[in-house]
Coordinates of C-alpha atoms in Angstrom, one line a residue:
M1 CA 6.4 -38.5 37.9
A2 CA 6.4 -35.1 36.9
P3 CA 2.6 -33.5 36.8
F4 CA 0.3 -33.1 34.0
F5 CA -0.3 -29.6 32.7
V6 CA -3.1 -27.8 30.4
G7 CA -2.2 -25.8 27.7
V8 CA -3.8 -22.6 28.8
R9 CA -1.2 -20.8 30.9
D10 CA -1.3 -17.7 33.6
M11 CA -0.1 -14.5 32.6
S12 CA 3.6 -15.2 34.1
G13 CA 3.2 -17.9 31.0
Q14 CA 3.5 -21.1 33.2
P15 CA 1.2 -23.8 32.7
T16 CA -1.0 -24.7 35.7
P17 CA -1.2 -28.1 37.0
L18 CA -5.0 -29.7 36.2
V19 CA -5.0 -33.7 36.3
P20 CA -2.0 -36.1 38.1
A21 CA 0.3 -38.0 36.3
E22 CA -0.3 -40.6 33.2
P23 CA -4.3 -39.4 32.9
V24 CA -5.8 -42.1 30.1
F25 CA -7.1 -40.2 27.5
D26 CA -9.4 -41.7 24.7
L27 CA -7.7 -39.8 21.8
L28 CA -4.3 -38.2 21.7
V29 CA -4.1 -35.5 18.6
I30 CA -0.6 -34.7 17.3
G31 CA -0.6 -31.3 15.6
G32 CA -2.5 -28.5 16.3
G33 CA -3.6 -27.1 12.8
I34 CA -6.7 -26.9 11.3
N35 CA -7.2 -30.6 10.9
G36 CA -6.1 -31.1 14.6
L37 CA -8.1 -29.0 16.5
G38 CA -11.4 -29.7 13.8
I39 CA -10.7 -33.5 15.2
A40 CA -9.8 -32.4 19.4
R41 CA -13.5 -30.2 18.9
D42 CA -15.5 -33.0 17.3
A43 CA -14.4 -35.6 20.0
A44 CA -14.6 -33.7 23.0
G45 CA -17.8 -32.5 22.0
R46 CA -18.9 -36.5 21.6
G47 CA -17.7 -36.6 25.1
L48 CA -14.6 -38.4 24.3
S49 CA -11.7 -37.2 26.4
V50 CA -9.1 -35.9 24.5
L51 CA -5.8 -34.6 24.6
L52 CA -3.7 -32.5 21.4
C53 CA -0.3 -31.7 21.9
E54 CA 1.1 -29.1 19.2
Q55 CA 5.3 -28.1 19.4
N56 CA 4.6 -24.4 18.8
D57 CA 2.3 -22.2 18.6
L58 CA -1.7 -23.2 16.9
G59 CA -1.7 -22.9 13.3
S60 CA 1.9 -21.9 12.8
G61 CA 2.3 -24.2 10.0
T62 CA 0.5 -24.2 7.1
S63 CA -3.0 -23.7 8.9
S64 CA -1.5 -20.1 8.8
T65 CA 0.3 -19.6 5.7
S66 CA -2.5 -20.3 3.0
S67 CA -4.3 -18.1 0.8
G68 CA -7.3 -18.1 3.2
L69 CA -9.9 -19.3 1.1
I70 CA -12.9 -21.0 2.4
H71 CA -13.9 -22.5 -1.6
G72 CA -14.7 -25.1 -3.6
G73 CA -11.3 -25.6 -5.9
L74 CA -12.3 -24.1 -9.3
R75 CA -8.9 -25.1 -10.7
Y76 CA -10.1 -29.0 -9.2
L77 CA -12.7 -29.1 -11.7
E78 CA -10.3 -29.9 -14.7
Q79 CA -8.2 -32.0 -12.8
G80 CA -11.7 -34.3 -12.6
N81 CA -11.9 -34.1 -8.7
F82 CA -15.7 -33.5 -8.7
R83 CA -15.9 -35.3 -5.5
L84 CA -13.5 -32.9 -3.3
V85 CA -15.4 -29.4 -5.2
A86 CA -18.5 -30.9 -4.6
E87 CA -17.8 -31.5 -1.4
S88 CA -15.9 -28.0 -0.4
L89 CA -18.9 -26.5 -1.8
A90 CA -21.4 -27.7 0.9
E91 CA -18.8 -27.0 3.7
R92 CA -18.4 -23.6 2.1
E93 CA -21.9 -22.5 3.1
V94 CA -22.1 -25.2 6.5
L95 CA -18.7 -22.9 7.6
L96 CA -20.6 -19.5 6.6
H97 CA -22.9 -20.2 9.1
V98 CA -20.6 -21.9 12.2
A99 CA -18.3 -18.8 11.8
P100 CA -20.4 -15.3 10.5
H101 CA -17.6 -13.5 12.5
L102 CA -14.9 -15.0 10.9
I103 CA -15.6 -16.0 7.5
R104 CA -17.1 -13.5 4.9
P105 CA -18.4 -13.9 1.1
L106 CA -15.8 -13.3 -1.4
R107 CA -16.6 -12.1 -5.2
F108 CA -14.3 -12.7 -7.8
V109 CA -12.9 -11.4 -10.6
L110 CA -11.3 -13.6 -13.3
P111 CA -10.5 -11.1 -16.3
H112 CA -10.7 -13.0 -19.8
D113 CA -7.2 -13.5 -21.4
H114 CA -8.1 -14.8 -25.0
S115 CA -4.7 -16.9 -25.2
Q116 CA -5.5 -19.0 -22.1
R117 CA -8.8 -21.1 -21.7
P118 CA -11.5 -20.0 -24.0
A119 CA -14.5 -18.2 -22.5
W120 CA -16.9 -20.9 -23.5
L121 CA -14.9 -23.8 -21.0
I122 CA -14.9 -21.2 -18.4
R123 CA -18.6 -20.0 -18.4
L124 CA -19.2 -24.4 -18.6
G125 CA -16.7 -24.4 -15.7
L126 CA -18.7 -21.8 -13.5
L127 CA -22.4 -23.1 -14.3
L128 CA -20.7 -26.4 -13.1
Y129 CA -19.0 -25.1 -10.2
D130 CA -22.8 -23.0 -9.3
H131 CA -24.3 -26.4 -9.2
L132 CA -22.2 -28.9 -7.6
G133 CA -22.6 -27.4 -4.2
K134 CA -25.9 -26.8 -2.4
R135 CA -25.8 -23.1 -3.1
R136 CA -28.4 -21.2 -1.2
V137 CA -26.8 -18.1 -0.1
L138 CA -24.1 -17.0 -2.0
P139 CA -24.8 -15.4 -5.7
G140 CA -24.3 -17.5 -8.9
S141 CA -21.4 -17.2 -11.5
Q142 CA -21.7 -13.9 -14.1
A143 CA -20.2 -13.2 -17.6
L144 CA -18.9 -9.9 -17.5
D145 CA -18.8 -6.5 -19.3
L146 CA -15.9 -4.8 -17.5
T147 CA -15.3 -1.7 -20.0
D148 CA -16.4 1.2 -17.7
S149 CA -17.0 -1.1 -14.9
P150 CA -15.9 -0.6 -11.1
L151 CA -14.5 -4.7 -10.9
A152 CA -12.4 -3.9 -13.7
A153 CA -10.4 -1.6 -11.1
G154 CA -6.6 -2.1 -11.5
L155 CA -6.6 -3.9 -14.5
R156 CA -5.8 -2.8 -17.7
P157 CA -7.6 -1.6 -20.2
A158 CA -7.1 -4.4 -22.6
F159 CA -9.2 -6.9 -20.3
R160 CA -12.7 -5.9 -21.1
R161 CA -14.2 -9.0 -21.2
G162 CA -14.7 -11.4 -18.1
F163 CA -16.5 -13.9 -15.2
S164 CA -17.4 -13.3 -11.2
Y165 CA -17.9 -15.9 -9.1
W166 CA -18.3 -16.1 -5.5
D167 CA -16.4 -17.7 -2.8
C168 CA -15.1 -16.8 0.9
Q169 CA -12.7 -15.7 2.5
V170 CA -10.8 -16.2 6.2
F171 CA -8.7 -15.3 8.6
D172 CA -7.1 -18.7 8.6
A173 CA -5.5 -18.5 12.1
R174 CA -8.1 -17.5 14.2
L175 CA -10.4 -20.4 12.6
V176 CA -7.7 -22.3 13.9
V177 CA -7.7 -20.8 17.5
A178 CA -12.0 -20.6 17.8
N179 CA -11.8 -24.1 17.6
A180 CA -8.8 -24.7 20.0
I181 CA -11.0 -22.5 22.4
D182 CA -14.1 -24.8 21.5
A183 CA -12.7 -27.6 22.0
H184 CA -10.7 -26.4 25.4
E185 CA -14.2 -25.6 26.9
R186 CA -16.0 -28.9 25.9
G187 CA -13.6 -30.7 28.1
A188 CA -10.2 -31.0 26.2
V189 CA -6.8 -30.5 26.5
I190 CA -4.8 -27.6 24.5
L191 CA -1.0 -28.2 25.0
T192 CA 0.8 -25.7 23.1
R193 CA 4.8 -25.6 22.8
T194 CA 4.7 -29.1 24.0
R195 CA 6.3 -31.8 21.6
C196 CA 5.7 -36.0 21.3
L197 CA 9.3 -37.6 22.0
A198 CA 8.3 -40.6 21.2
A199 CA 4.9 -43.0 21.4
T200 CA 4.9 -47.1 21.8
R201 CA 2.0 -49.2 21.8
D202 CA 1.7 -51.0 25.5
Q203 CA -0.6 -54.0 24.2
N204 CA -3.9 -52.0 23.5
R205 CA -2.7 -48.6 24.9
W206 CA 0.0 -46.2 23.5
R207 CA 2.6 -44.6 26.3
V208 CA 2.9 -41.3 25.1
R209 CA 6.2 -39.0 26.0
L210 CA 5.8 -35.4 25.9
S211 CA 8.2 -32.5 26.6
D212 CA 7.4 -28.6 27.0
T213 CA 9.1 -27.1 24.7
T214 CA 9.8 -24.1 26.5
T215 CA 11.1 -25.7 30.3
G216 CA 12.0 -29.1 28.8
R217 CA 10.1 -30.5 31.8
E218 CA 8.8 -34.0 30.0
W219 CA 6.2 -36.2 31.1
T220 CA 4.1 -39.5 30.3
V221 CA 0.1 -39.7 29.3
V222 CA -1.9 -42.5 27.8
A223 CA -4.0 -42.9 25.6
R224 CA -6.6 -45.3 23.4
L225 CA -6.2 -44.1 20.5
V226 CA -3.2 -42.2 18.6
I227 CA -4.2 -39.4 16.0
N228 CA -1.0 -38.0 13.5
A229 CA -2.5 -34.7 12.3
A230 CA 1.2 -32.9 12.2
G231 CA 0.6 -32.1 8.5
P232 CA 4.2 -31.9 7.0
W233 CA 5.4 -33.2 9.5
A234 CA 2.9 -36.4 9.6
G235 CA 5.5 -38.1 8.0
Q236 CA 8.6 -37.4 10.9
V237 CA 6.2 -38.4 13.4
L238 CA 5.7 -41.5 11.9
T239 CA 9.1 -42.5 11.6
D240 CA 10.9 -40.6 14.4
V241 CA 8.1 -40.9 17.2
L242 CA 6.0 -43.7 16.0
R243 CA 8.6 -45.7 14.6
H244 CA 5.8 -46.5 11.9
S245 CA 6.0 -46.8 8.1
G246 CA 4.0 -44.7 5.9
A247 CA 6.1 -41.3 5.2
E248 CA 6.6 -42.1 2.2
R249 CA 2.9 -41.4 1.1
L250 CA 3.4 -37.3 2.0
R251 CA 4.3 -35.1 -0.8
L252 CA 5.5 -31.7 0.4
V253 CA 4.5 -29.0 -1.8
K254 CA 5.6 -25.5 -0.7
G255 CA 3.2 -22.5 -1.9
S256 CA 4.3 -19.1 -1.2
H257 CA 2.7 -15.7 -1.1
I258 CA 3.3 -12.1 -1.2
V259 CA 1.9 -8.9 0.4
V260 CA 1.8 -5.8 -1.5
P261 CA 0.4 -2.4 -1.3
R262 CA -3.3 -2.5 -2.2
V263 CA -3.6 -2.6 -5.7
H264 CA -7.4 -2.1 -6.8
D265 CA -10.3 -0.9 -5.2
G266 CA -13.1 -2.3 -4.6
D267 CA -13.8 -5.3 -2.5
H268 CA -13.8 -8.1 -4.6
G269 CA -10.3 -10.4 -5.3
L270 CA -9.2 -11.4 -9.0
I271 CA -8.2 -14.8 -10.4
L272 CA -5.6 -14.4 -12.8
Q273 CA -4.9 -17.4 -15.7
N274 CA -1.2 -17.7 -16.5
P275 CA 0.5 -19.4 -19.4
D276 CA 1.3 -22.4 -17.3
R277 CA -2.7 -23.2 -17.0
R278 CA -2.0 -22.1 -12.6
V279 CA -4.2 -19.2 -11.6
V280 CA -3.3 -16.6 -9.3
F281 CA -5.1 -14.7 -6.8
V282 CA -4.9 -11.1 -6.1
L283 CA -7.1 -10.9 -2.5
P284 CA -8.0 -7.8 -0.5
Y285 CA -6.0 -8.4 2.8
E286 CA -6.3 -6.3 5.9
R287 CA -7.6 -3.2 4.2
Q288 CA -4.6 -1.8 3.1
F289 CA -2.8 -4.7 1.5
S290 CA -3.1 -7.1 -1.4
L291 CA -2.2 -11.0 -1.1
I292 CA -1.1 -12.4 -4.2
G293 CA -0.2 -15.9 -4.4
T294 CA 0.0 -18.6 -4.5
T295 CA 2.9 -21.1 -5.9
D296 CA 3.5 -24.9 -6.1
V297 CA 6.7 -25.4 -5.6
P298 CA 8.3 -29.4 -4.2
F299 CA 10.0 -29.1 -0.9
S300 CA 11.7 -31.2 1.1
G301 CA 13.7 -30.0 4.8
D302 CA 12.0 -28.9 7.7
P303 CA 9.0 -27.3 7.2
A304 CA 9.4 -24.1 9.8
A305 CA 12.3 -22.7 7.5
A306 CA 10.0 -22.7 4.3
V307 CA 10.5 -19.3 2.5
A308 CA 9.3 -17.3 -0.6
S309 CA 12.4 -17.8 -2.9
D310 CA 13.4 -14.9 -5.0
Q311 CA 12.1 -17.3 -8.3
E312 CA 8.8 -16.7 -6.4
V313 CA 8.6 -13.7 -5.7
G314 CA 9.1 -12.7 -9.4
Y315 CA 6.9 -15.5 -10.3
L316 CA 4.1 -13.8 -8.4
C317 CA 4.7 -10.1 -9.2
A318 CA 4.9 -11.5 -13.3
A319 CA 2.0 -13.2 -13.0
A320 CA -0.2 -10.6 -11.9
S321 CA 1.9 -7.5 -13.4
R322 CA 0.5 -9.4 -16.9
Y323 CA -2.9 -7.9 -16.0
L324 CA -2.5 -5.3 -13.8
A325 CA -2.4 -1.3 -15.1
R326 CA 0.3 -0.8 -12.4
P327 CA 3.1 -3.5 -12.4
V328 CA 4.1 -5.2 -9.6
T329 CA 7.6 -5.4 -8.8
A330 CA 9.4 -7.1 -5.7
A331 CA 10.5 -3.8 -4.4
D332 CA 6.4 -3.0 -3.5
V333 CA 6.4 -6.4 -1.5
V334 CA 6.2 -5.4 2.3
T335 CA 6.4 -9.1 3.5
S336 CA 6.1 -12.5 2.2
F337 CA 5.4 -16.0 3.4
A338 CA 5.6 -19.7 2.8
G339 CA 3.1 -23.2 3.7
V340 CA 4.2 -26.6 3.2
R341 CA 1.5 -28.2 1.7
P342 CA 1.3 -32.1 2.8
L343 CA -0.2 -33.5 0.4
H344 CA -0.7 -37.4 -0.3
D345 CA 1.1 -38.5 -3.4
D346 CA -0.9 -39.9 -6.2
R347 CA 2.5 -39.4 -8.3
A348 CA 0.8 -36.7 -10.0
G349 CA 4.4 -35.3 -12.0
N350 CA 3.2 -31.8 -12.1
P351 CA 3.0 -30.7 -7.9
A352 CA -0.1 -27.9 -8.7
A353 CA -1.7 -31.3 -10.4
V354 CA -1.4 -33.1 -7.2
T355 CA -4.6 -34.1 -5.2
R356 CA -5.8 -31.7 -2.5
D357 CA -7.6 -34.4 -1.1
Y358 CA -7.5 -36.0 2.2
Q359 CA -7.0 -39.7 3.0
L360 CA -7.2 -41.6 6.6
E361 CA -5.2 -44.3 6.8
L362 CA -6.0 -46.6 9.8
D363 CA -3.9 -49.3 11.6
A364 CA -5.4 -51.3 14.1
P365 CA -3.8 -54.2 14.1
P366 CA -6.2 -57.0 16.6
G367 CA -5.3 -56.5 20.5
Q368 CA -3.0 -53.3 19.9
A369 CA -3.3 -49.9 20.1
P370 CA -5.1 -48.2 17.0
L371 CA -3.3 -45.4 15.0
L372 CA -4.8 -43.1 12.5
T373 CA -2.9 -40.7 10.2
V374 CA -4.4 -37.8 8.5
F375 CA -2.6 -37.6 4.8
G376 CA -3.7 -34.4 2.8
G377 CA -6.7 -32.5 3.4
K378 CA -7.2 -28.3 2.6
L379 CA -8.6 -25.4 4.8
T380 CA -12.3 -25.5 3.9
S381 CA -12.9 -29.5 4.3
Y382 CA -11.3 -29.5 8.0
R383 CA -14.6 -30.2 9.8
V384 CA -15.8 -32.4 7.7
L385 CA -12.6 -34.3 7.7
A386 CA -13.3 -34.7 11.1
E387 CA -16.3 -35.9 10.8
R388 CA -14.5 -38.9 8.8
V389 CA -12.0 -39.4 11.1
L390 CA -14.6 -40.0 14.1
E391 CA -16.8 -42.3 11.9
R392 CA -13.4 -44.1 11.6
V393 CA -12.3 -44.9 14.9
A394 CA -15.8 -45.6 16.4
G395 CA -15.3 -49.1 16.2
V396 CA -11.4 -49.4 17.4
L397 CA -12.3 -47.2 20.3
G398 CA -15.2 -49.6 21.4
R399 CA -18.0 -47.4 20.5
P400 CA -20.7 -48.4 17.6
S401 CA -20.9 -45.8 15.1
G402 CA -24.3 -44.6 13.9
P403 CA -26.9 -43.6 16.1
A404 CA -26.0 -45.7 19.0
W405 CA -23.0 -43.4 19.2
A406 CA -22.6 -39.8 20.1
P407 CA -23.8 -38.0 16.3
A408 CA -22.1 -35.9 13.8
W409 CA -23.0 -32.0 15.7
T410 CA -20.1 -29.6 14.6
A411 CA -22.4 -29.1 11.5
K412 CA -25.1 -26.7 13.4
A413 CA -22.3 -25.8 16.0
V414 CA -21.5 -21.7 15.8
L415 CA -17.6 -21.4 16.7
P416 CA -17.2 -19.2 19.6
G417 CA -17.6 -15.8 18.6
G418 CA -20.1 -16.6 15.7
E419 CA -22.8 -16.4 18.5
D420 CA -26.4 -13.8 18.4
P421 CA -23.8 -10.6 18.4
A422 CA -26.2 -8.3 19.0
E423 CA -25.9 -8.4 22.7
S424 CA -21.8 -7.6 22.0
Q425 CA -22.0 -5.0 19.3
A426 CA -24.1 -3.3 22.0
A427 CA -21.4 -2.6 24.4
L428 CA -19.2 -2.0 21.7
T429 CA -22.0 0.9 20.6
Q430 CA -21.9 2.3 24.1
C431 CA -18.3 2.9 24.3
Q432 CA -18.9 4.9 20.4
D433 CA -18.1 8.0 22.0
W434 CA -14.4 7.4 23.0
L435 CA -13.9 4.0 21.3
P436 CA -11.9 4.1 18.2
A437 CA -14.3 3.0 15.2
G438 CA -11.3 0.8 13.2
L439 CA -10.5 -0.5 16.8
A440 CA -14.5 -1.3 17.7
E441 CA -14.9 -2.7 14.0
R442 CA -11.6 -5.0 14.1
W443 CA -12.6 -6.7 17.5
A444 CA -15.9 -7.0 16.2
R445 CA -14.6 -9.1 12.8
L446 CA -11.9 -10.8 14.8
Y447 CA -14.3 -11.6 18.6
G448 CA -17.5 -11.7 16.9
A449 CA -19.7 -11.9 20.1
R450 CA -17.2 -12.3 22.3
A451 CA -16.1 -8.6 21.5
G452 CA -17.7 -7.0 24.3
A453 CA -15.6 -9.5 26.9
V454 CA -13.0 -8.5 25.3
L455 CA -13.9 -5.3 26.2
G456 CA -14.9 -6.0 29.9
G457 CA -15.6 -2.9 32.0
A458 CA -13.5 -0.7 30.4
R459 CA -15.3 2.9 29.9
A460 CA -12.1 4.7 28.7
L461 CA -9.4 3.9 26.2
A462 CA -7.1 4.5 29.8
D463 CA -9.1 1.5 31.3
L464 CA -7.5 -0.8 28.1
G465 CA -4.0 0.0 29.1
R466 CA -0.9 0.6 27.7
G467 CA -1.1 0.9 23.7
F468 CA 1.6 -0.8 22.0
G469 CA 0.3 0.8 18.6
G470 CA -1.9 -0.5 15.7
G471 CA -4.6 -0.2 18.0
L472 CA -3.6 -3.1 19.9
Y473 CA -3.7 -2.2 23.7
A474 CA -2.8 -4.4 27.1
R475 CA -6.5 -5.5 27.9
E476 CA -6.6 -7.1 24.7
V477 CA -3.2 -8.9 24.9
A478 CA -4.5 -10.2 28.3
W479 CA -7.2 -11.8 26.5
L480 CA -5.2 -13.1 24.0
R481 CA -3.2 -14.8 26.5
E482 CA -5.6 -15.6 28.9
H483 CA -8.3 -17.2 26.4
E484 CA -6.8 -17.9 23.2
F485 CA -3.3 -19.5 23.9
A486 CA -1.0 -17.0 22.9
R487 CA 2.7 -16.8 24.0
N488 CA 4.5 -14.5 22.4
A489 CA 4.4 -11.2 20.5
E490 CA 4.8 -13.6 17.3
D491 CA 1.5 -15.5 18.0
I492 CA -0.2 -12.3 18.7
L493 CA 0.9 -10.0 16.6
F494 CA 0.5 -12.4 13.1
R495 CA -1.8 -15.0 14.1
R496 CA -4.8 -13.3 16.8
T497 CA -4.4 -10.0 15.3
R498 CA -2.1 -9.3 11.9
L499 CA -0.7 -6.4 13.4
G500 CA 2.2 -7.0 12.7
L501 CA 2.0 -5.8 9.4
V502 CA 1.5 -1.9 10.1
L503 CA 3.4 -2.1 13.6
S504 CA 6.9 -1.0 13.2
K505 CA 9.9 -2.8 14.4
H506 CA 10.3 -0.4 17.4
Q507 CA 6.8 -1.4 18.6
R508 CA 6.8 -5.0 17.9
D509 CA 10.4 -5.1 20.0
A510 CA 8.8 -3.4 22.9
L511 CA 5.2 -5.5 22.8
A512 CA 8.0 -8.6 23.0
K513 CA 9.8 -6.8 26.0
W514 CA 7.0 -5.8 27.8
L515 CA 5.3 -9.7 27.6
N516 CA 8.6 -10.7 29.0

């Protein structure tokens, strides 16, 4: 029988043996996106034994291709989904507390287009948005006179009236990784590049066959409960892995984004109304860029193959150009990406109107091992979704819910890097005579209180090792491989740092060669 392996690998990229073959876990989570990692973290913190397997890198699907917003979803008010908006607004402030280094307040400016929603309706919606959530940190909404206002930077002069409100912005893939680190430090086994081949019920246990996608090595583990949190692959997992029904309840909708050189000054974002009643965001993105998105297009096929189509790029360019003084064209696009949203099918005809709420479906036949499948969800609600999952499975795991079981805990526990940053900031400050200011700022923003640990005992720039461009040095690469589950250049450049936006192809290739 093949040995069992942990997800953190040594510098050679090889998995490190940890425990004997066929261990028995309380939970086996399929899917290393934000929902899967949120569940794994919550469960591990309650003392459950947890294994999570992800067929690719952490957050490599939908969770790294979002708009990167922690928000209530202003447009969901028009759909009457007040519960989802209220829950998300409450979570917005919780997440600000638990990940202050990753999540930052972001002011939005909504220039008013008289041909779209009337001003009174927008103001009413914003007032409702202000009061649905338990807003303690973020300011309330305002009506704006955009004439000669710095908030009108980049807009056409015709837009003289507008509104502002506040939400939050996050580096989505790093939020996933932070949950993975915390889950691992609390005892969860996190396996990347590990595919779940088959899972069969053996009375009150699941026997699960896993495969390392890098080496082809296969082995079996046993779990009391399987949680299918595979996002857009959840239907495929139900059908092909679990031999279970329910895949028809998953509706796939593609959302695409484009990245262009910065289109406006200021640290605020824009929310733009369009004739089709959708809204498009223009967001500050890694300082020198703007992120424009998103679309809602029905999708079928392999979610890993999703790309922004020419039509979607054209749609986003046109949507932004209706408002911007300098039009955006396809020639301006630095890069684009698309993600597939795994929505619970509520039979809405318009993909944009399909609910972003989540549905938890528990299949627990008497005397048989239980299965819970997650349909839908959004980045903002991942933590509370995980709490709901643990509430649902408490009984089937033979543990009573409520105070007799380990209580909910994640609302007050900061994620790695969110601890008091004073000590780490002091370490960076002591290096200010040789550490480039941009590098120190980026490390503080990505690693928070753990930036000092990334720095280690370095006393000069040469101590950081080989430079790959963009302020990326071998010491940081080693940290990402040893502590953050990164395996290759793509993991590092796009889902841990986003430095792939500024490195040349030659520099990216040099890093990939060095890692091999």
